[in-house]
Amino acid sequence: MGTKTADETGAETGAEATTDEEKVNAGTIGEVTETEAQDAQDAEDTGAEAVEVITKGEEADASGVGQGAGAVVSAALGLVSLTGGWIGTVAAARETLVGQLETSSSANVATQIKEVYGDAWQTTALWSGLFALLALVVGVVVLARPAFGTPGTPQAAWIKSVAWGGVALGVIGLLLAVLKYTDALLGLPSAS
């Protein structure tokens, strides 16, 4: 054990003597000040907000993936409406075969042209028009989706661009399909 003595000013000296600073420090060890408590609460709040932002970000990403996929599908359908698809080709070939089977060899040339080639041409136009209409509808739905989603969540620029491309291809494809079906564009030759 150490000894402690007091000098003429009354201050303690010796091995067990403590200064005023040590007494203050000893009194605050283990205590949390109000500022430290507020800092800890702010850190917890920030962590909770970060988790909330990450969760909202994941929801926005999922929505963006669906919108992006819809935009790409719209553009692909629009392209198929312009170039023709496998289904349209098969349907036209089937219509050609049906026309050949139903048309007698004694039928006049105009009837043969209409039955064998005209119906197949119109079938191709119908399928092209169907793909164009689907491209148009899917593109419009993708473009309109943000209006019905989470407010303040912007749609990515590339999604808008691709969806607008799908809508434009759908409109052009639909117009061409109508023109082909009505024989206003590349109509059947006359048999005269």
PDB file of C-alpha atoms in Angstrom:
ATOM      1  CA  MET A   1       0.000   0.000   0.000  1.00  0.00           C
ATOM      2  CA  GLY A   2       1.171   3.450  -0.786  1.00  0.00           C
ATOM      3  CA  THR A   3       1.100   6.387   1.497  1.00  0.00           C
ATOM      4  CA  LYS A   4      -0.498   9.655   0.945  1.00  0.00           C
ATOM      5  CA  THR A   5       0.433  12.946   2.531  1.00  0.00           C
ATOM      6  CA  ALA A   6      -0.840  16.489   2.232  1.00  0.00           C
ATOM      7  CA  ASP A   7       1.441  19.435   1.578  1.00  0.00           C
ATOM      8  CA  GLU A   8       0.906  22.970   2.864  1.00  0.00           C
ATOM      9  CA  THR A   9      -1.641  23.774   0.109  1.00  0.00           C
ATOM     10  CA  GLY A  10      -3.719  20.802   1.061  1.00  0.00           C
ATOM     11  CA  ALA A  11      -2.944  18.843  -2.103  1.00  0.00           C
ATOM     12  CA  GLU A  12      -2.399  15.189  -1.617  1.00  0.00           C
ATOM     13  CA  THR A  13       0.968  13.741  -2.592  1.00  0.00           C
ATOM     14  CA  GLY A  14       2.299  10.237  -2.621  1.00  0.00           C
ATOM     15  CA  ALA A  15       1.642   6.921  -4.400  1.00  0.00           C
ATOM     16  CA  GLU A  16      -2.159   6.971  -3.937  1.00  0.00           C
ATOM     17  CA  ALA A  17      -2.616  10.664  -4.659  1.00  0.00           C
ATOM     18  CA  THR A  18      -4.817  11.506  -7.641  1.00  0.00           C
ATOM     19  CA  THR A  19      -5.113  14.710  -9.582  1.00  0.00           C
ATOM     20  CA  ASP A  20      -8.363  16.495 -10.342  1.00  0.00           C
ATOM     21  CA  GLU A  21      -8.104  15.378 -13.993  1.00  0.00           C
ATOM     22  CA  GLU A  22      -7.785  11.729 -12.972  1.00  0.00           C
ATOM     23  CA  LYS A  23     -10.799  12.108 -10.691  1.00  0.00           C
ATOM     24  CA  VAL A  24     -12.874  13.562 -13.558  1.00  0.00           C
ATOM     25  CA  ASN A  25     -11.716  10.818 -15.930  1.00  0.00           C
ATOM     26  CA  ALA A  26     -12.403   8.149 -13.341  1.00  0.00           C
ATOM     27  CA  GLY A  27     -15.937   9.515 -12.902  1.00  0.00           C
ATOM     28  CA  THR A  28     -16.715   9.377 -16.643  1.00  0.00           C
ATOM     29  CA  ILE A  29     -15.345   5.919 -17.436  1.00  0.00           C
ATOM     30  CA  GLY A  30     -18.228   3.626 -18.252  1.00  0.00           C
ATOM     31  CA  GLU A  31     -20.669   6.524 -18.619  1.00  0.00           C
ATOM     32  CA  VAL A  32     -22.070   7.445 -22.056  1.00  0.00           C
ATOM     33  CA  THR A  33     -22.482  11.122 -22.697  1.00  0.00           C
ATOM     34  CA  GLU A  34     -25.624  12.468 -24.341  1.00  0.00           C
ATOM     35  CA  THR A  35     -23.707  13.273 -27.525  1.00  0.00           C
ATOM     36  CA  GLU A  36     -22.330   9.746 -27.758  1.00  0.00           C
ATOM     37  CA  ALA A  37     -25.819   8.304 -27.218  1.00  0.00           C
ATOM     38  CA  GLN A  38     -27.252  10.520 -29.998  1.00  0.00           C
ATOM     39  CA  ASP A  39     -24.418   9.501 -32.345  1.00  0.00           C
ATOM     40  CA  ALA A  40     -25.163   5.824 -31.680  1.00  0.00           C
ATOM     41  CA  GLN A  41     -28.893   6.373 -32.358  1.00  0.00           C
ATOM     42  CA  ASP A  42     -28.102   8.238 -35.590  1.00  0.00           C
ATOM     43  CA  ALA A  43     -25.879   5.362 -36.729  1.00  0.00           C
ATOM     44  CA  GLU A  44     -28.707   2.881 -36.089  1.00  0.00           C
ATOM     45  CA  ASP A  45     -31.193   5.095 -37.963  1.00  0.00           C
ATOM     46  CA  THR A  46     -28.798   5.432 -40.883  1.00  0.00           C
ATOM     47  CA  GLY A  47     -28.362   1.656 -40.992  1.00  0.00           C
ATOM     48  CA  ALA A  48     -32.136   1.158 -41.054  1.00  0.00           C
ATOM     49  CA  GLU A  49     -32.473   3.757 -43.824  1.00  0.00           C
ATOM     50  CA  ALA A  50     -29.713   2.045 -45.804  1.00  0.00           C
ATOM     51  CA  VAL A  51     -31.535  -1.290 -45.565  1.00  0.00           C
ATOM     52  CA  GLU A  52     -34.758   0.421 -46.679  1.00  0.00           C
ATOM     53  CA  VAL A  53     -33.003   2.062 -49.641  1.00  0.00           C
ATOM     54  CA  ILE A  54     -31.411  -1.246 -50.650  1.00  0.00           C
ATOM     55  CA  THR A  55     -34.798  -2.968 -50.465  1.00  0.00           C
ATOM     56  CA  LYS A  56     -36.430  -0.249 -52.571  1.00  0.00           C
ATOM     57  CA  GLY A  57     -33.515  -0.466 -54.996  1.00  0.00           C
ATOM     58  CA  GLU A  58     -34.043  -4.206 -55.386  1.00  0.00           C
ATOM     59  CA  GLU A  59     -37.747  -3.608 -56.071  1.00  0.00           C
ATOM     60  CA  ALA A  60     -36.898  -0.961 -58.666  1.00  0.00           C
ATOM     61  CA  ASP A  61     -34.367  -3.308 -60.275  1.00  0.00           C
ATOM     62  CA  ALA A  62     -36.981  -6.067 -60.548  1.00  0.00           C
ATOM     63  CA  SER A  63     -39.446  -3.643 -62.099  1.00  0.00           C
ATOM     64  CA  GLY A  64     -36.765  -2.361 -64.457  1.00  0.00           C
ATOM     65  CA  VAL A  65     -35.916  -5.892 -65.581  1.00  0.00           C
ATOM     66  CA  GLY A  66     -39.543  -6.562 -66.481  1.00  0.00           C
ATOM     67  CA  GLN A  67     -39.887  -3.256 -68.304  1.00  0.00           C
ATOM     68  CA  GLY A  68     -36.634  -3.843 -70.154  1.00  0.00           C
ATOM     69  CA  ALA A  69     -37.731  -7.311 -71.215  1.00  0.00           C
ATOM     70  CA  GLY A  70     -41.066  -5.923 -72.384  1.00  0.00           C
ATOM     71  CA  ALA A  71     -39.328  -3.237 -74.435  1.00  0.00           C
ATOM     72  CA  VAL A  72     -37.070  -5.803 -76.122  1.00  0.00           C
ATOM     73  CA  VAL A  73     -40.057  -8.086 -76.830  1.00  0.00           C
ATOM     74  CA  SER A  74     -41.926  -5.150 -78.352  1.00  0.00           C
ATOM     75  CA  ALA A  75     -39.024  -4.322 -80.665  1.00  0.00           C
ATOM     76  CA  ALA A  76     -38.584  -7.986 -81.639  1.00  0.00           C
ATOM     77  CA  LEU A  77     -42.291  -8.372 -82.441  1.00  0.00           C
ATOM     78  CA  GLY A  78     -42.155  -5.197 -84.524  1.00  0.00           C
ATOM     79  CA  LEU A  79     -39.189  -6.553 -86.452  1.00  0.00           C
ATOM     80  CA  VAL A  80     -40.959  -9.870 -87.055  1.00  0.00           C
ATOM     81  CA  SER A  81     -44.004  -7.986 -88.350  1.00  0.00           C
ATOM     82  CA  LEU A  82     -41.823  -6.332 -91.005  1.00  0.00           C
ATOM     83  CA  THR A  83     -39.704  -9.308 -92.026  1.00  0.00           C
ATOM     84  CA  GLY A  84     -42.276 -12.054 -91.660  1.00  0.00           C
ATOM     85  CA  GLY A  85     -42.055 -14.876 -89.227  1.00  0.00           C
ATOM     86  CA  TRP A  86     -41.971 -18.631 -89.341  1.00  0.00           C
ATOM     87  CA  ILE A  87     -45.621 -18.854 -88.371  1.00  0.00           C
ATOM     88  CA  GLY A  88     -46.674 -16.503 -91.188  1.00  0.00           C
ATOM     89  CA  THR A  89     -44.622 -18.482 -93.709  1.00  0.00           C
ATOM     90  CA  VAL A  90     -46.131 -21.785 -92.617  1.00  0.00           C
ATOM     91  CA  ALA A  91     -49.656 -20.339 -92.656  1.00  0.00           C
ATOM     92  CA  ALA A  92     -49.116 -18.940 -96.171  1.00  0.00           C
ATOM     93  CA  ALA A  93     -47.735 -22.263 -97.409  1.00  0.00           C
ATOM     94  CA  ARG A  94     -50.732 -24.053 -95.936  1.00  0.00           C
ATOM     95  CA  GLU A  95     -53.109 -21.596 -97.605  1.00  0.00           C
ATOM     96  CA  THR A  96     -51.309 -22.155-100.925  1.00  0.00           C
ATOM     97  CA  LEU A  97     -51.736 -25.914-100.557  1.00  0.00           C
ATOM     98  CA  VAL A  98     -55.419 -25.552 -99.671  1.00  0.00           C
ATOM     99  CA  GLY A  99     -55.894 -23.266-102.681  1.00  0.00           C
ATOM    100  CA  GLN A 100     -54.251 -25.816-104.964  1.00  0.00           C
ATOM    101  CA  LEU A 101     -56.412 -28.630-103.611  1.00  0.00           C
ATOM    102  CA  GLU A 102     -59.682 -26.701-103.843  1.00  0.00           C
ATOM    103  CA  THR A 103     -59.109 -25.182-107.256  1.00  0.00           C
ATOM    104  CA  SER A 104     -59.950 -27.401-110.158  1.00  0.00           C
ATOM    105  CA  SER A 105     -57.688 -27.519-113.146  1.00  0.00           C
ATOM    106  CA  SER A 106     -60.538 -26.278-115.302  1.00  0.00           C
ATOM    107  CA  ALA A 107     -60.918 -23.022-113.273  1.00  0.00           C
ATOM    108  CA  ASN A 108     -60.010 -19.826-115.055  1.00  0.00           C
ATOM    109  CA  VAL A 109     -56.639 -18.160-114.442  1.00  0.00           C
ATOM    110  CA  ALA A 110     -58.040 -15.340-112.277  1.00  0.00           C
ATOM    111  CA  THR A 111     -59.623 -17.840-109.890  1.00  0.00           C
ATOM    112  CA  GLN A 112     -56.443 -19.914-109.740  1.00  0.00           C
ATOM    113  CA  ILE A 113     -54.310 -16.825-108.973  1.00  0.00           C
ATOM    114  CA  LYS A 114     -56.679 -15.684-106.243  1.00  0.00           C
ATOM    115  CA  GLU A 115     -57.064 -19.101-104.613  1.00  0.00           C
ATOM    116  CA  VAL A 116     -53.441 -20.211-104.819  1.00  0.00           C
ATOM    117  CA  TYR A 117     -51.553 -16.946-104.346  1.00  0.00           C
ATOM    118  CA  GLY A 118     -54.007 -14.267-103.212  1.00  0.00           C
ATOM    119  CA  ASP A 119     -55.240 -16.071-100.108  1.00  0.00           C
ATOM    120  CA  ALA A 120     -51.664 -16.945 -99.108  1.00  0.00           C
ATOM    121  CA  TRP A 121     -50.663 -13.280 -99.535  1.00  0.00           C
ATOM    122  CA  GLN A 122     -53.538 -12.161 -97.333  1.00  0.00           C
ATOM    123  CA  THR A 123     -52.695 -14.809 -94.723  1.00  0.00           C
ATOM    124  CA  THR A 124     -49.128 -13.493 -94.574  1.00  0.00           C
ATOM    125  CA  ALA A 125     -50.507  -9.953 -94.204  1.00  0.00           C
ATOM    126  CA  LEU A 126     -52.804 -11.073 -91.354  1.00  0.00           C
ATOM    127  CA  TRP A 127     -49.967 -12.682 -89.406  1.00  0.00           C
ATOM    128  CA  SER A 128     -47.725  -9.659 -89.974  1.00  0.00           C
ATOM    129  CA  GLY A 129     -50.526  -7.425 -88.752  1.00  0.00           C
ATOM    130  CA  LEU A 130     -50.990  -9.570 -85.654  1.00  0.00           C
ATOM    131  CA  PHE A 131     -47.292  -9.322 -84.769  1.00  0.00           C
ATOM    132  CA  ALA A 132     -47.362  -5.568 -85.425  1.00  0.00           C
ATOM    133  CA  LEU A 133     -50.389  -5.127 -83.181  1.00  0.00           C
ATOM    134  CA  LEU A 134     -48.716  -7.121 -80.403  1.00  0.00           C
ATOM    135  CA  ALA A 135     -45.549  -5.016 -80.754  1.00  0.00           C
ATOM    136  CA  LEU A 136     -47.626  -1.864 -80.516  1.00  0.00           C
ATOM    137  CA  VAL A 137     -49.557  -3.002 -77.443  1.00  0.00           C
ATOM    138  CA  VAL A 138     -46.492  -4.291 -75.554  1.00  0.00           C
ATOM    139  CA  GLY A 139     -44.542  -1.107 -76.343  1.00  0.00           C
ATOM    140  CA  VAL A 140     -47.365   1.137 -75.131  1.00  0.00           C
ATOM    141  CA  VAL A 141     -47.752  -0.901 -71.933  1.00  0.00           C
ATOM    142  CA  VAL A 142     -44.016  -0.586 -71.203  1.00  0.00           C
ATOM    143  CA  LEU A 143     -44.118   3.171 -71.811  1.00  0.00           C
ATOM    144  CA  ALA A 144     -47.244   3.605 -69.660  1.00  0.00           C
ATOM    145  CA  ARG A 145     -45.981   1.396 -66.793  1.00  0.00           C
ATOM    146  CA  PRO A 146     -44.198   4.157 -64.806  1.00  0.00           C
ATOM    147  CA  ALA A 147     -47.496   6.037 -64.480  1.00  0.00           C
ATOM    148  CA  PHE A 148     -48.889   3.122 -62.477  1.00  0.00           C
ATOM    149  CA  GLY A 149     -45.746   2.259 -60.509  1.00  0.00           C
ATOM    150  CA  THR A 150     -43.906   3.780 -57.586  1.00  0.00           C
ATOM    151  CA  PRO A 151     -43.985   7.588 -57.840  1.00  0.00           C
ATOM    152  CA  GLY A 152     -40.600   9.170 -58.348  1.00  0.00           C
ATOM    153  CA  THR A 153     -39.015   6.037 -59.826  1.00  0.00           C
ATOM    154  CA  PRO A 154     -37.757   7.050 -63.267  1.00  0.00           C
ATOM    155  CA  GLN A 155     -37.718   4.639 -66.173  1.00  0.00           C
ATOM    156  CA  ALA A 156     -34.286   3.970 -67.646  1.00  0.00           C
ATOM    157  CA  ALA A 157     -33.591   5.849 -70.878  1.00  0.00           C
ATOM    158  CA  TRP A 158     -32.691   2.690 -72.794  1.00  0.00           C
ATOM    159  CA  ILE A 159     -36.020   1.101 -71.860  1.00  0.00           C
ATOM    160  CA  LYS A 160     -37.907   4.118 -73.213  1.00  0.00           C
ATOM    161  CA  SER A 161     -35.832   4.115 -76.398  1.00  0.00           C
ATOM    162  CA  VAL A 162     -36.318   0.422 -77.122  1.00  0.00           C
ATOM    163  CA  ALA A 163     -40.037   0.600 -76.280  1.00  0.00           C
ATOM    164  CA  TRP A 164     -40.492   3.581 -78.605  1.00  0.00           C
ATOM    165  CA  GLY A 165     -38.650   1.615 -81.283  1.00  0.00           C
ATOM    166  CA  GLY A 166     -41.063  -1.283 -80.760  1.00  0.00           C
ATOM    167  CA  VAL A 167     -44.046   1.065 -81.016  1.00  0.00           C
ATOM    168  CA  ALA A 168     -42.681   2.637 -84.215  1.00  0.00           C
ATOM    169  CA  LEU A 169     -42.008  -0.774 -85.776  1.00  0.00           C
ATOM    170  CA  GLY A 170     -45.493  -1.887 -84.730  1.00  0.00           C
ATOM    171  CA  VAL A 171     -47.144   1.125 -86.384  1.00  0.00           C
ATOM    172  CA  ILE A 172     -45.143   0.665 -89.600  1.00  0.00           C
ATOM    173  CA  GLY A 173     -45.817  -3.093 -89.601  1.00  0.00           C
ATOM    174  CA  LEU A 174     -49.527  -2.569 -89.024  1.00  0.00           C
ATOM    175  CA  LEU A 175     -49.721  -0.026 -91.836  1.00  0.00           C
ATOM    176  CA  LEU A 176     -47.882  -2.345 -94.240  1.00  0.00           C
ATOM    177  CA  ALA A 177     -50.073  -5.300 -93.233  1.00  0.00           C
ATOM    178  CA  VAL A 178     -53.238  -3.349 -93.996  1.00  0.00           C
ATOM    179  CA  LEU A 179     -51.816  -2.200 -97.332  1.00  0.00           C
ATOM    180  CA  LYS A 180     -50.819  -5.784 -98.245  1.00  0.00           C
ATOM    181  CA  TYR A 181     -54.159  -7.253 -97.175  1.00  0.00           C
ATOM    182  CA  THR A 182     -56.165  -4.730 -99.206  1.00  0.00           C
ATOM    183  CA  ASP A 183     -53.874  -5.187-102.241  1.00  0.00           C
ATOM    184  CA  ALA A 184     -52.984  -1.492-102.154  1.00  0.00           C
ATOM    185  CA  LEU A 185     -49.336  -2.524-101.879  1.00  0.00           C
ATOM    186  CA  LEU A 186     -48.078  -5.097-104.386  1.00  0.00           C
ATOM    187  CA  GLY A 187     -51.520  -6.350-105.349  1.00  0.00           C
ATOM    188  CA  LEU A 188     -52.082  -9.519-107.332  1.00  0.00           C
ATOM    189  CA  PRO A 189     -51.550  -9.249-111.072  1.00  0.00           C
ATOM    190  CA  SER A 190     -54.654  -9.220-113.207  1.00  0.00           C
ATOM    191  CA  ALA A 191     -55.363 -12.291-115.292  1.00  0.00           C
ATOM    192  CA  SER A 192     -56.295 -10.387-118.431  1.00  0.00           C
TER     193      SER A 192
END
